[in-house]
Structure formats: structure tokens, C-alpha cells
Amino acid sequence: MKLELTYTDFCSQLNGKAEGAPYSELIQEVVYDTRKINPSAGLVFFALTGPFRQGESYISAAYEKGVRVFVVHQVPVNKWSDASFIVVKDTLVALQLLAKNYRNKLEYPILAIAGSLGKTTVKEWLYHLLAGKLEVFRSPKSYNSQVGVPLSIISINENHNLGIFEAGISTTNEMSKL
């Protein structure tokens, strides 16, 4: 399985409202950090907002790197006639919803490791113990946050038959979202 959604299906999965130019290619990859964008077809930029950043302020940089689809909580002053915007209430919740919908299509088990200490070590141990017996996907590095877990989930493909993820929490009510 791979992330391949039509623009209409993608909007529907996020409970979003499409604005701007229509997009005719398949959505294939999620990006959120303009420093890590490798130009290719099918990119969608999630304008994530946090305590130290406003995701919408990076739309120009993402556009310059070839992104034409943007998930936003409000459409910026549109100076890009060929850009597509999907408006959602909360871009992080939309990313998590995308991962949840993707996860629900998987037919194999997912193992989540949570706790205060040792999540990455346990994940790596399990991976190395099982890797010769199963096609195991593990979350990269310490991707255990509200952003990292959904990004990891949508990275699983049809070659895997087990997923091992870390789930970290830093504030109240985060575990239920993960």
C-alpha cells in the first residue's frame, strides 16, 4: 500500500474544503518542512502551526520547490494561480486523520511502544529481533510526536507486514490522539 489519493479523495479524508486551482495528479507524499522538500509530483504541504511557527509563512518556499497542494487552516492571499488549497480547522488534526484512515486500510498488526524512557531502544531491539522473520517497518529515528507518528504511519508500504512505532507524550490528552 502506498499513499496514492486523488485530490477529491484526499480532501474528503481530511474533511477539508477545496479552494484555488483544481489538482489533477495523485497525492503521493506529505511534506511539512520546506528544508526537506525534494521536488516531485504529488507533494502536499501541511502548513503546521506550533508555538514557534506559523505554517502558512512557509507556503512561498514550498511553492518555489514545486509544491502545488497545501493543507491550511486559512487560505493565504493567493498569488499563485495554479495552487490548490485544502482548508481544515486544524492542520495537525488533519494530518492525524489522514494517518488514521491510512492505518485502517492496513491488514497487519501495528505495535506501539510508549513510556517515559527507552522507547527508541526497545523499538530497535524488536526490529533487529524480528527483521529476519518479518518485513518490519519501524518509525524512523525518534518519530514519536504528534507529527512524527502520523508521518511514520503513512510511510508504511505494501512490502511490510508489521509496523513498530514509538508514541511519546508531552502534554495531557496526547496519547488518545496517537
Coordinates of N, CA, C and O in Angstrom, one line a residue:
M1 N 0.8 -1.2 0.0 CA 0.0 0.0 0.0 C 0.9 1.2 0.0 O 1.9 1.2 0.6
K2 N 0.4 2.2 -0.7 CA 1.2 3.5 -0.8 C 0.2 4.6 -0.7 O -0.9 4.5 -1.2
L3 N 0.6 5.8 -0.3 CA -0.2 6.9 -0.3 C -0.4 7.4 -1.7 O 0.5 7.9 -2.4
E4 N -1.6 7.1 -2.3 CA -2.0 7.5 -3.6 C -3.5 7.8 -3.6 O -4.3 6.9 -3.6
L5 N -3.7 9.1 -3.5 CA -5.1 9.5 -3.4 C -5.4 10.6 -4.5 O -4.5 11.4 -4.7
T6 N -6.6 10.5 -5.0 CA -7.0 11.7 -5.9 C -7.2 12.9 -5.0 O -7.4 12.8 -3.8
Y7 N -7.1 14.0 -5.6 CA -7.3 15.3 -4.9 C -8.7 15.3 -4.1 O -8.8 15.6 -3.0
T8 N -9.7 14.8 -4.8 CA -11.0 14.8 -4.2 C -11.1 13.8 -3.0 O -11.6 14.2 -1.9
D9 N -10.5 12.6 -3.1 CA -10.4 11.7 -2.0 C -9.6 12.2 -0.9 O -10.0 12.0 0.3
F10 N -8.5 12.9 -1.2 CA -7.7 13.5 -0.2 C -8.4 14.5 0.6 O -8.4 14.5 1.9
C11 N -9.1 15.4 -0.1 CA -9.9 16.4 0.6 C -11.0 15.8 1.5 O -11.2 16.2 2.6
S12 N -11.6 14.8 1.0 CA -12.6 14.1 1.8 C -12.1 13.4 3.0 O -12.7 13.5 4.1
Q13 N -10.9 12.8 2.9 CA -10.3 12.1 4.1 C -9.9 13.1 5.2 O -9.9 12.8 6.3
L14 N -9.6 14.4 4.8 CA -9.3 15.4 5.8 C -10.5 16.2 6.2 O -10.3 17.1 7.1
N15 N -11.6 15.9 5.7 CA -12.8 16.7 6.0 C -12.5 18.2 5.6 O -12.9 19.1 6.3
G16 N -11.8 18.4 4.5 CA -11.4 19.7 4.1 C -12.3 20.3 3.0 O -13.0 19.6 2.3
K17 N -12.1 21.6 2.8 CA -12.8 22.3 1.7 C -11.7 22.7 0.7 O -10.8 23.4 1.0
A18 N -11.9 22.3 -0.6 CA -11.0 22.7 -1.6 C -11.2 24.1 -2.1 O -12.4 24.5 -2.3
E19 N -10.1 24.8 -2.2 CA -10.2 26.2 -2.8 C -9.0 26.3 -3.7 O -8.0 25.6 -3.6
G20 N -9.1 27.3 -4.6 CA -8.0 27.5 -5.6 C -8.1 26.7 -6.8 O -9.2 26.2 -7.1
A21 N -7.0 26.4 -7.4 CA -7.0 25.7 -8.7 C -7.2 24.2 -8.4 O -6.8 23.7 -7.4
P22 N -7.9 23.5 -9.4 CA -8.1 22.1 -9.2 C -6.8 21.4 -9.4 O -5.9 21.9 -10.1
Y23 N -6.6 20.2 -8.8 CA -5.4 19.5 -8.9 C -5.7 18.1 -9.5 O -6.5 17.4 -9.0
S24 N -5.0 17.8 -10.6 CA -5.4 16.5 -11.3 C -4.5 15.3 -11.0 O -4.8 14.2 -11.4
E25 N -3.3 15.5 -10.4 CA -2.4 14.4 -10.2 C -2.8 13.7 -8.8 O -3.5 14.2 -8.0
L26 N -2.2 12.5 -8.6 CA -2.4 11.8 -7.4 C -1.6 12.5 -6.2 O -0.4 12.9 -6.5
I27 N -2.1 12.5 -5.1 CA -1.4 12.9 -3.9 C -0.6 11.7 -3.4 O -1.1 10.6 -3.2
Q28 N 0.8 11.9 -3.3 CA 1.6 10.7 -3.1 C 2.5 10.9 -1.9 O 3.0 9.9 -1.3
E29 N 2.8 12.2 -1.5 CA 3.7 12.4 -0.4 C 3.4 13.6 0.4 O 3.0 14.6 -0.2
V30 N 3.5 13.5 1.7 CA 3.2 14.6 2.6 C 4.6 15.2 3.0 O 5.5 14.5 3.3
V31 N 4.6 16.6 2.9 CA 5.8 17.3 3.4 C 5.3 18.4 4.4 O 4.2 18.9 4.3
Y32 N 6.2 18.8 5.3 CA 5.8 19.8 6.2 C 7.0 20.7 6.5 O 6.8 21.8 7.2
D33 N 8.2 20.4 6.1 CA 9.4 21.1 6.3 C 10.0 21.5 5.0 O 10.5 20.6 4.3
T34 N 10.0 22.8 4.7 CA 10.5 23.2 3.4 C 12.0 22.9 3.1 O 12.4 22.8 2.0
R35 N 12.7 22.7 4.2 CA 14.2 22.4 4.1 C 14.4 21.0 3.6 O 15.4 20.7 3.1
K36 N 13.3 20.2 3.7 CA 13.5 18.7 3.3 C 12.7 18.4 2.1 O 12.5 17.2 1.8
I37 N 12.2 19.3 1.3 CA 11.4 19.0 0.1 C 12.3 18.7 -1.1 O 13.2 19.5 -1.4
N38 N 12.1 17.5 -1.6 CA 12.7 17.1 -2.9 C 11.6 17.2 -4.0 O 10.6 16.5 -3.9
P39 N 11.8 18.1 -4.9 CA 10.7 18.3 -5.9 C 10.3 17.1 -6.6 O 11.2 16.3 -7.1
S40 N 9.0 16.8 -6.6 CA 8.5 15.6 -7.3 C 7.0 15.9 -7.4 O 6.4 16.7 -6.7
A41 N 6.3 15.1 -8.3 CA 4.9 15.2 -8.5 C 4.2 14.6 -7.2 O 4.7 13.7 -6.6
G42 N 3.0 15.1 -7.0 CA 2.1 14.6 -5.9 C 2.4 15.0 -4.5 O 2.0 14.4 -3.6
L43 N 3.2 16.1 -4.3 CA 3.5 16.6 -3.0 C 2.4 17.4 -2.4 O 1.7 18.1 -3.1
V44 N 2.1 17.3 -1.1 CA 1.2 18.1 -0.4 C 1.9 18.7 0.8 O 2.5 17.9 1.6
F45 N 1.8 19.9 1.0 CA 2.4 20.6 2.1 C 1.4 20.9 3.2 O 0.4 21.5 3.0
F46 N 1.7 20.4 4.4 CA 0.8 20.6 5.6 C 1.4 21.9 6.3 O 2.5 21.8 6.8
A47 N 0.7 22.9 6.3 CA 1.1 24.2 7.0 C 0.8 24.0 8.5 O -0.2 24.5 9.0
L48 N 1.7 23.3 9.2 CA 1.5 23.1 10.6 C 1.8 24.3 11.4 O 2.8 25.0 11.1
T49 N 1.0 24.5 12.4 CA 1.2 25.7 13.3 C 1.6 25.2 14.7 O 1.1 24.2 15.2
G50 N 2.6 25.9 15.3 CA 3.0 25.5 16.6 C 3.4 26.7 17.4 O 3.1 27.9 16.9
P51 N 3.9 26.5 18.6 CA 4.2 27.7 19.4 C 5.2 28.6 18.8 O 5.3 29.8 19.2
F52 N 6.1 28.1 18.0 CA 7.2 28.9 17.4 C 7.1 29.1 15.9 O 8.1 29.6 15.3
R53 N 6.0 28.7 15.3 CA 6.0 28.8 13.8 C 4.5 28.9 13.4 O 3.6 28.4 14.0
Q54 N 4.4 29.5 12.2 CA 3.1 29.6 11.5 C 3.3 28.9 10.2 O 4.1 29.5 9.4
G55 N 2.7 27.8 10.0 CA 3.0 27.0 8.8 C 2.7 27.8 7.5 O 3.4 27.6 6.5
E56 N 1.7 28.7 7.5 CA 1.4 29.4 6.3 C 2.5 30.3 5.8 O 2.6 30.7 4.7
S57 N 3.4 30.7 6.7 CA 4.5 31.6 6.4 C 5.6 30.8 5.5 O 6.4 31.4 4.9
Y58 N 5.4 29.5 5.4 CA 6.4 28.7 4.5 C 5.8 28.3 3.2 O 6.4 27.6 2.4
I59 N 4.6 28.7 2.9 CA 3.9 28.3 1.6 C 4.7 28.8 0.4 O 4.9 28.0 -0.5
S60 N 5.3 30.0 0.5 CA 6.1 30.5 -0.7 C 7.3 29.6 -0.9 O 7.6 29.3 -2.1
A61 N 8.0 29.3 0.1 CA 9.2 28.4 0.0 C 8.8 27.1 -0.6 O 9.5 26.5 -1.4
A62 N 7.7 26.5 -0.1 CA 7.2 25.2 -0.6 C 6.8 25.3 -2.1 O 7.1 24.4 -2.9
Y63 N 6.1 26.4 -2.4 CA 5.7 26.6 -3.8 C 6.9 26.7 -4.7 O 6.9 26.1 -5.8
E64 N 7.9 27.4 -4.3 CA 9.2 27.5 -5.1 C 9.8 26.2 -5.3 O 10.6 26.0 -6.3
K65 N 9.6 25.2 -4.4 CA 10.2 23.9 -4.6 C 9.2 22.9 -5.3 O 9.5 21.7 -5.3
G66 N 8.2 23.4 -5.9 CA 7.3 22.6 -6.7 C 6.0 22.2 -6.1 O 5.2 21.5 -6.8
V67 N 5.8 22.4 -4.9 CA 4.5 22.0 -4.2 C 3.4 22.9 -4.8 O 3.5 24.1 -4.9
R68 N 2.3 22.2 -5.1 CA 1.1 22.9 -5.6 C -0.2 22.6 -4.8 O -1.2 23.3 -5.0
V69 N -0.1 21.7 -3.8 CA -1.2 21.4 -2.9 C -0.8 21.8 -1.5 O 0.2 21.3 -1.0
F70 N -1.7 22.5 -0.8 CA -1.4 23.0 0.5 C -2.6 22.7 1.5 O -3.7 23.0 1.1
V71 N -2.3 22.2 2.6 CA -3.3 22.0 3.7 C -3.1 23.1 4.6 O -2.1 23.3 5.2
V72 N -4.2 23.9 4.8 CA -4.1 25.2 5.6 C -5.3 25.3 6.5 O -6.3 24.7 6.2
H73 N -5.2 26.2 7.5 CA -6.4 26.5 8.3 C -7.1 27.7 7.8 O -8.2 28.0 8.1
Q74 N -6.3 28.5 6.9 CA -7.0 29.6 6.2 C -6.2 29.8 4.9 O -4.9 29.7 4.9
V75 N -6.8 30.2 3.9 CA -6.2 30.4 2.6 C -5.4 31.7 2.7 O -6.0 32.8 3.0
P76 N -4.1 31.7 2.4 CA -3.4 33.0 2.3 C -3.8 33.8 1.1 O -4.5 33.3 0.2
V77 N -3.4 35.0 1.1 CA -3.6 35.9 0.0 C -3.0 35.1 -1.2 O -1.8 34.9 -1.3
N78 N -3.9 34.7 -2.1 CA -3.5 33.8 -3.2 C -2.8 34.5 -4.3 O -3.5 35.1 -5.2
K79 N -1.5 34.4 -4.4 CA -0.8 35.0 -5.5 C -0.3 33.9 -6.5 O 0.5 34.1 -7.3
W80 N -0.8 32.6 -6.2 CA -0.4 31.5 -7.0 C -1.6 31.0 -7.7 O -2.4 30.2 -7.2
S81 N -1.7 31.3 -9.0 CA -2.9 30.9 -9.7 C -3.1 29.4 -9.9 O -4.2 28.9 -10.1
D82 N -2.0 28.6 -9.8 CA -2.1 27.2 -10.0 C -2.0 26.4 -8.7 O -1.8 25.2 -8.7
A83 N -2.1 27.1 -7.6 CA -2.0 26.4 -6.3 C -3.4 25.9 -5.8 O -4.4 26.6 -6.1
S84 N -3.4 24.8 -5.2 CA -4.7 24.2 -4.6 C -4.5 24.3 -3.1 O -3.5 23.9 -2.5
F85 N -5.6 24.7 -2.5 CA -5.6 24.7 -1.0 C -6.7 23.9 -0.4 O -7.9 23.9 -1.0
I86 N -6.4 23.1 0.6 CA -7.4 22.4 1.3 C -7.5 23.0 2.7 O -6.6 23.0 3.5
V87 N -8.7 23.6 3.0 CA -8.9 24.3 4.2 C -9.5 23.4 5.3 O -10.5 22.7 5.0
V88 N -8.8 23.3 6.4 CA -9.3 22.4 7.5 C -9.2 23.3 8.8 O -8.6 24.4 8.8
K89 N -9.9 22.8 9.8 CA -9.9 23.6 11.1 C -8.6 23.6 11.7 O -8.1 24.6 12.3
D90 N -7.9 22.4 11.7 CA -6.6 22.3 12.3 C -5.7 21.4 11.5 O -6.1 20.2 11.2
T91 N -4.6 21.9 11.0 CA -3.8 21.1 10.1 C -3.2 19.9 10.8 O -3.0 18.8 10.1
L92 N -2.8 19.9 12.0 CA -2.3 18.8 12.7 C -3.3 17.7 12.9 O -3.1 16.5 12.6
V93 N -4.5 18.0 13.2 CA -5.6 17.1 13.3 C -5.9 16.5 12.0 O -6.1 15.3 11.8
A94 N -5.8 17.2 10.9 CA -6.0 16.7 9.5 C -4.9 15.7 9.2 O -5.2 14.6 8.6
L95 N -3.7 16.0 9.6 CA -2.6 15.0 9.3 C -2.8 13.7 10.1 O -2.7 12.6 9.6
Q96 N -3.3 13.8 11.3 CA -3.6 12.7 12.1 C -4.7 11.9 11.6 O -4.7 10.6 11.6
L97 N -5.7 12.6 11.1 CA -6.9 11.9 10.4 C -6.4 11.2 9.2 O -6.9 10.0 8.9
L98 N -5.6 11.7 8.4 CA -5.0 11.1 7.2 C -4.3 9.8 7.6 O -4.6 8.7 7.0
A99 N -3.5 9.8 8.6 CA -2.8 8.6 9.1 C -3.8 7.6 9.6 O -3.6 6.4 9.4
K100 N -4.8 8.0 10.3 CA -5.8 7.1 10.9 C -6.5 6.4 9.7 O -6.7 5.1 9.8
N101 N -6.9 7.1 8.7 CA -7.6 6.5 7.6 C -6.6 5.5 6.8 O -7.0 4.5 6.4
Y102 N -5.4 5.9 6.7 CA -4.4 5.0 6.1 C -4.2 3.8 6.9 O -4.1 2.7 6.4
R103 N -4.0 3.9 8.2 CA -3.8 2.8 9.1 C -5.0 1.8 9.0 O -4.8 0.6 9.1
N104 N -6.2 2.3 8.9 CA -7.4 1.5 8.9 C -7.4 0.6 7.7 O -8.1 -0.4 7.6
K105 N -6.7 0.9 6.6 CA -6.6 0.1 5.4 C -5.5 -1.0 5.5 O -5.5 -1.9 4.7
L106 N -4.7 -0.9 6.5 CA -3.6 -1.9 6.7 C -4.2 -3.2 7.3 O -5.0 -3.1 8.2
E107 N -3.7 -4.3 6.8 CA -4.3 -5.6 7.3 C -3.3 -6.3 8.2 O -3.5 -7.5 8.4
Y108 N -2.3 -5.7 8.6 CA -1.3 -6.4 9.5 C -1.2 -5.6 10.8 O -1.6 -4.4 10.9
P109 N -0.6 -6.2 11.8 CA -0.5 -5.5 13.1 C 0.5 -4.4 13.2 O 1.5 -4.3 12.5
I110 N 0.1 -3.5 14.1 CA 1.0 -2.4 14.4 C 1.3 -2.5 15.9 O 0.4 -2.6 16.7
L111 N 2.5 -2.3 16.3 CA 2.9 -2.4 17.7 C 3.4 -1.0 18.1 O 4.2 -0.4 17.4
A112 N 2.8 -0.5 19.1 CA 3.2 0.9 19.6 C 3.9 0.7 20.9 O 3.5 0.0 21.8
I113 N 5.0 1.5 21.1 CA 5.8 1.4 22.3 C 5.7 2.8 22.9 O 6.0 3.8 22.3
A114 N 5.2 2.9 24.2 CA 5.1 4.1 24.9 C 5.8 4.0 26.2 O 6.1 2.9 26.7
G115 N 6.1 5.2 26.8 CA 6.7 5.2 28.1 C 7.6 6.4 28.2 O 7.8 7.2 27.3
S116 N 8.2 6.5 29.4 CA 9.0 7.7 29.7 C 10.4 7.6 29.1 O 11.0 8.5 28.6
L117 N 11.0 6.4 29.2 CA 12.3 6.2 28.8 C 12.4 4.9 28.0 O 11.7 3.9 28.2
G118 N 13.4 4.8 27.0 CA 13.7 3.6 26.4 C 12.9 3.2 25.2 O 13.1 2.1 24.6
K119 N 12.0 4.1 24.7 CA 11.2 3.7 23.6 C 12.0 3.4 22.3 O 11.7 2.4 21.7
T120 N 12.9 4.3 22.0 CA 13.7 4.0 20.8 C 14.5 2.8 20.9 O 14.6 2.0 20.0
T121 N 15.1 2.5 22.1 CA 16.0 1.3 22.3 C 15.1 0.1 22.1 O 15.5 -0.9 21.4
V122 N 14.0 0.0 22.8 CA 13.1 -1.1 22.7 C 12.6 -1.3 21.2 O 12.6 -2.5 20.7
K123 N 12.3 -0.3 20.6 CA 11.8 -0.4 19.2 C 12.9 -1.0 18.3 O 12.7 -1.9 17.5
E124 N 14.2 -0.5 18.5 CA 15.3 -1.0 17.7 C 15.6 -2.5 18.0 O 15.9 -3.3 17.1
W125 N 15.5 -2.8 19.3 CA 15.8 -4.2 19.7 C 14.7 -5.1 19.0 O 15.1 -6.2 18.4
L126 N 13.5 -4.8 19.1 CA 12.4 -5.6 18.5 C 12.6 -5.7 17.0 O 12.4 -6.7 16.4
Y127 N 13.0 -4.6 16.4 CA 13.2 -4.6 14.9 C 14.3 -5.6 14.5 O 14.1 -6.4 13.6
H128 N 15.4 -5.5 15.3 CA 16.5 -6.4 14.9 C 16.2 -7.9 15.2 O 16.7 -8.8 14.6
L129 N 15.4 -8.1 16.2 CA 15.0 -9.5 16.6 C 14.0 -10.1 15.5 O 14.1 -11.3 15.2
L130 N 13.2 -9.2 14.9 CA 12.1 -9.7 14.0 C 12.4 -9.5 12.5 O 11.8 -10.1 11.7
A131 N 13.4 -8.7 12.2 CA 13.7 -8.3 10.8 C 14.0 -9.5 9.9 O 13.6 -9.5 8.8
G132 N 14.6 -10.5 10.4 CA 14.9 -11.7 9.5 C 13.7 -12.6 9.3 O 13.6 -13.4 8.4
K133 N 12.6 -12.4 10.2 CA 11.5 -13.3 10.1 C 10.3 -12.6 9.4 O 9.4 -13.2 8.8
L134 N 10.2 -11.3 9.5 CA 9.1 -10.5 9.0 C 9.6 -9.2 8.3 O 10.8 -8.8 8.5
E135 N 8.8 -8.7 7.4 CA 9.2 -7.4 6.8 C 8.6 -6.3 7.7 O 7.5 -6.0 7.7
V136 N 9.5 -5.8 8.5 CA 9.2 -4.9 9.6 C 9.4 -3.4 9.2 O 10.5 -3.1 8.7
F137 N 8.4 -2.6 9.4 CA 8.6 -1.1 9.2 C 8.7 -0.6 10.7 O 7.9 -0.9 11.5
R138 N 9.7 0.3 10.9 CA 9.8 0.9 12.2 C 9.9 2.4 12.0 O 10.4 2.9 10.9
S139 N 9.3 3.1 12.9 CA 9.3 4.6 12.8 C 10.8 5.0 12.7 O 11.6 4.5 13.4
P140 N 11.1 6.0 11.9 CA 12.5 6.5 11.7 C 12.9 7.3 13.0 O 12.1 8.0 13.6
K141 N 14.1 7.1 13.3 CA 14.7 7.9 14.4 C 13.8 7.8 15.7 O 13.4 6.8 16.1
S142 N 13.5 9.0 16.2 CA 12.6 9.0 17.4 C 11.3 9.8 17.0 O 10.9 10.7 17.7
Y143 N 10.7 9.4 15.9 CA 9.5 10.0 15.4 C 8.3 9.5 16.3 O 7.5 8.7 15.9
N144 N 8.2 10.1 17.5 CA 7.2 9.7 18.4 C 6.2 10.8 18.8 O 5.4 10.6 19.8
S145 N 6.2 11.9 18.1 CA 5.4 13.0 18.5 C 4.1 13.0 17.8 O 3.8 12.1 17.0
Q146 N 3.3 14.0 18.0 CA 2.0 14.2 17.4 C 2.2 14.4 15.8 O 1.3 14.0 15.1
V147 N 3.3 14.8 15.4 CA 3.6 14.9 14.0 C 4.3 13.7 13.5 O 4.0 13.1 12.4
G148 N 5.3 13.2 14.2 CA 6.1 12.1 13.8 C 5.4 10.8 13.7 O 5.6 10.0 12.7
V149 N 4.4 10.5 14.5 CA 3.7 9.2 14.4 C 2.8 9.2 13.1 O 3.0 8.2 12.4
P150 N 2.1 10.2 12.8 CA 1.3 10.1 11.6 C 2.2 10.0 10.3 O 1.9 9.3 9.4
L151 N 3.3 10.8 10.3 CA 4.3 10.7 9.2 C 4.8 9.3 9.1 O 5.0 8.8 7.9
S152 N 5.1 8.7 10.2 CA 5.6 7.3 10.1 C 4.6 6.4 9.6 O 4.9 5.5 8.7
I153 N 3.4 6.5 10.0 CA 2.3 5.6 9.6 C 2.1 5.7 8.1 O 2.0 4.6 7.4
I154 N 2.1 6.9 7.5 CA 1.8 7.0 6.1 C 3.0 6.6 5.3 O 3.0 6.6 4.0
S155 N 4.1 6.2 5.9 CA 5.3 5.8 5.2 C 5.3 4.3 5.0 O 6.2 3.8 4.3
I156 N 4.4 3.6 5.7 CA 4.4 2.1 5.5 C 3.9 1.8 4.1 O 3.1 2.5 3.5
N157 N 4.5 0.7 3.6 CA 4.0 0.3 2.2 C 3.6 -1.2 2.2 O 3.7 -1.9 3.2
E158 N 3.3 -1.6 1.0 CA 2.8 -3.0 0.8 C 3.8 -4.1 1.1 O 3.4 -5.2 1.2
N159 N 5.0 -3.7 1.2 CA 6.1 -4.7 1.4 C 6.2 -5.1 2.9 O 6.9 -6.1 3.2
H160 N 5.6 -4.4 3.7 CA 5.7 -4.7 5.2 C 4.6 -5.5 5.6 O 3.5 -5.6 5.0
N161 N 4.8 -6.2 6.8 CA 3.8 -7.0 7.4 C 3.7 -6.8 8.9 O 3.0 -7.5 9.6
L162 N 4.5 -5.9 9.4 CA 4.4 -5.5 10.8 C 5.0 -4.0 10.9 O 6.0 -3.7 10.3
G163 N 4.3 -3.2 11.7 CA 4.8 -1.9 12.0 C 5.1 -1.7 13.5 O 4.4 -2.2 14.3
I164 N 6.3 -1.1 13.8 CA 6.7 -0.8 15.1 C 6.9 0.7 15.3 O 7.7 1.2 14.6
F165 N 6.1 1.3 16.2 CA 6.2 2.7 16.3 C 6.4 3.1 17.8 O 6.0 2.4 18.7
E166 N 7.0 4.3 18.0 CA 7.1 4.9 19.3 C 6.0 5.9 19.4 O 5.6 6.5 18.4
A167 N 5.5 6.0 20.6 CA 4.4 7.0 20.9 C 4.8 7.8 22.2 O 4.9 7.2 23.2
G168 N 5.2 9.0 22.0 CA 5.6 9.8 23.1 C 4.6 10.9 23.4 O 3.9 11.4 22.6
I169 N 4.5 11.2 24.7 CA 3.5 12.3 25.1 C 4.3 13.3 25.9 O 5.2 13.1 26.6
S170 N 3.9 14.6 25.7 CA 4.5 15.7 26.4 C 3.5 16.5 27.1 O 3.9 17.3 28.0
T171 N 2.2 16.4 26.8 CA 1.2 17.2 27.5 C -0.1 16.2 27.7 O -0.1 15.2 27.1
T172 N -1.0 16.7 28.4 CA -2.2 15.9 28.7 C -3.0 15.7 27.4 O -3.0 16.5 26.5
N173 N -3.7 14.6 27.3 CA -4.6 14.2 26.2 C -3.9 13.9 24.9 O -4.6 13.7 23.9
E174 N -2.6 13.8 24.9 CA -1.9 13.5 23.6 C -2.0 12.0 23.3 O -2.1 11.7 22.1
M175 N -2.0 11.1 24.3 CA -2.0 9.7 24.0 C -3.2 9.3 23.2 O -3.2 8.4 22.3
S176 N -4.4 9.8 23.6 CA -5.6 9.4 22.9 C -5.5 9.8 21.4 O -6.1 9.1 20.5
K177 N -4.9 10.9 21.1 CA -4.7 11.3 19.7 C -3.8 10.3 18.9 O -4.0 10.0 17.8
L178 N -2.7 9.9 19.6 CA -1.8 9.0 19.0 C -2.4 7.6 18.8 O -2.1 6.9 17.9

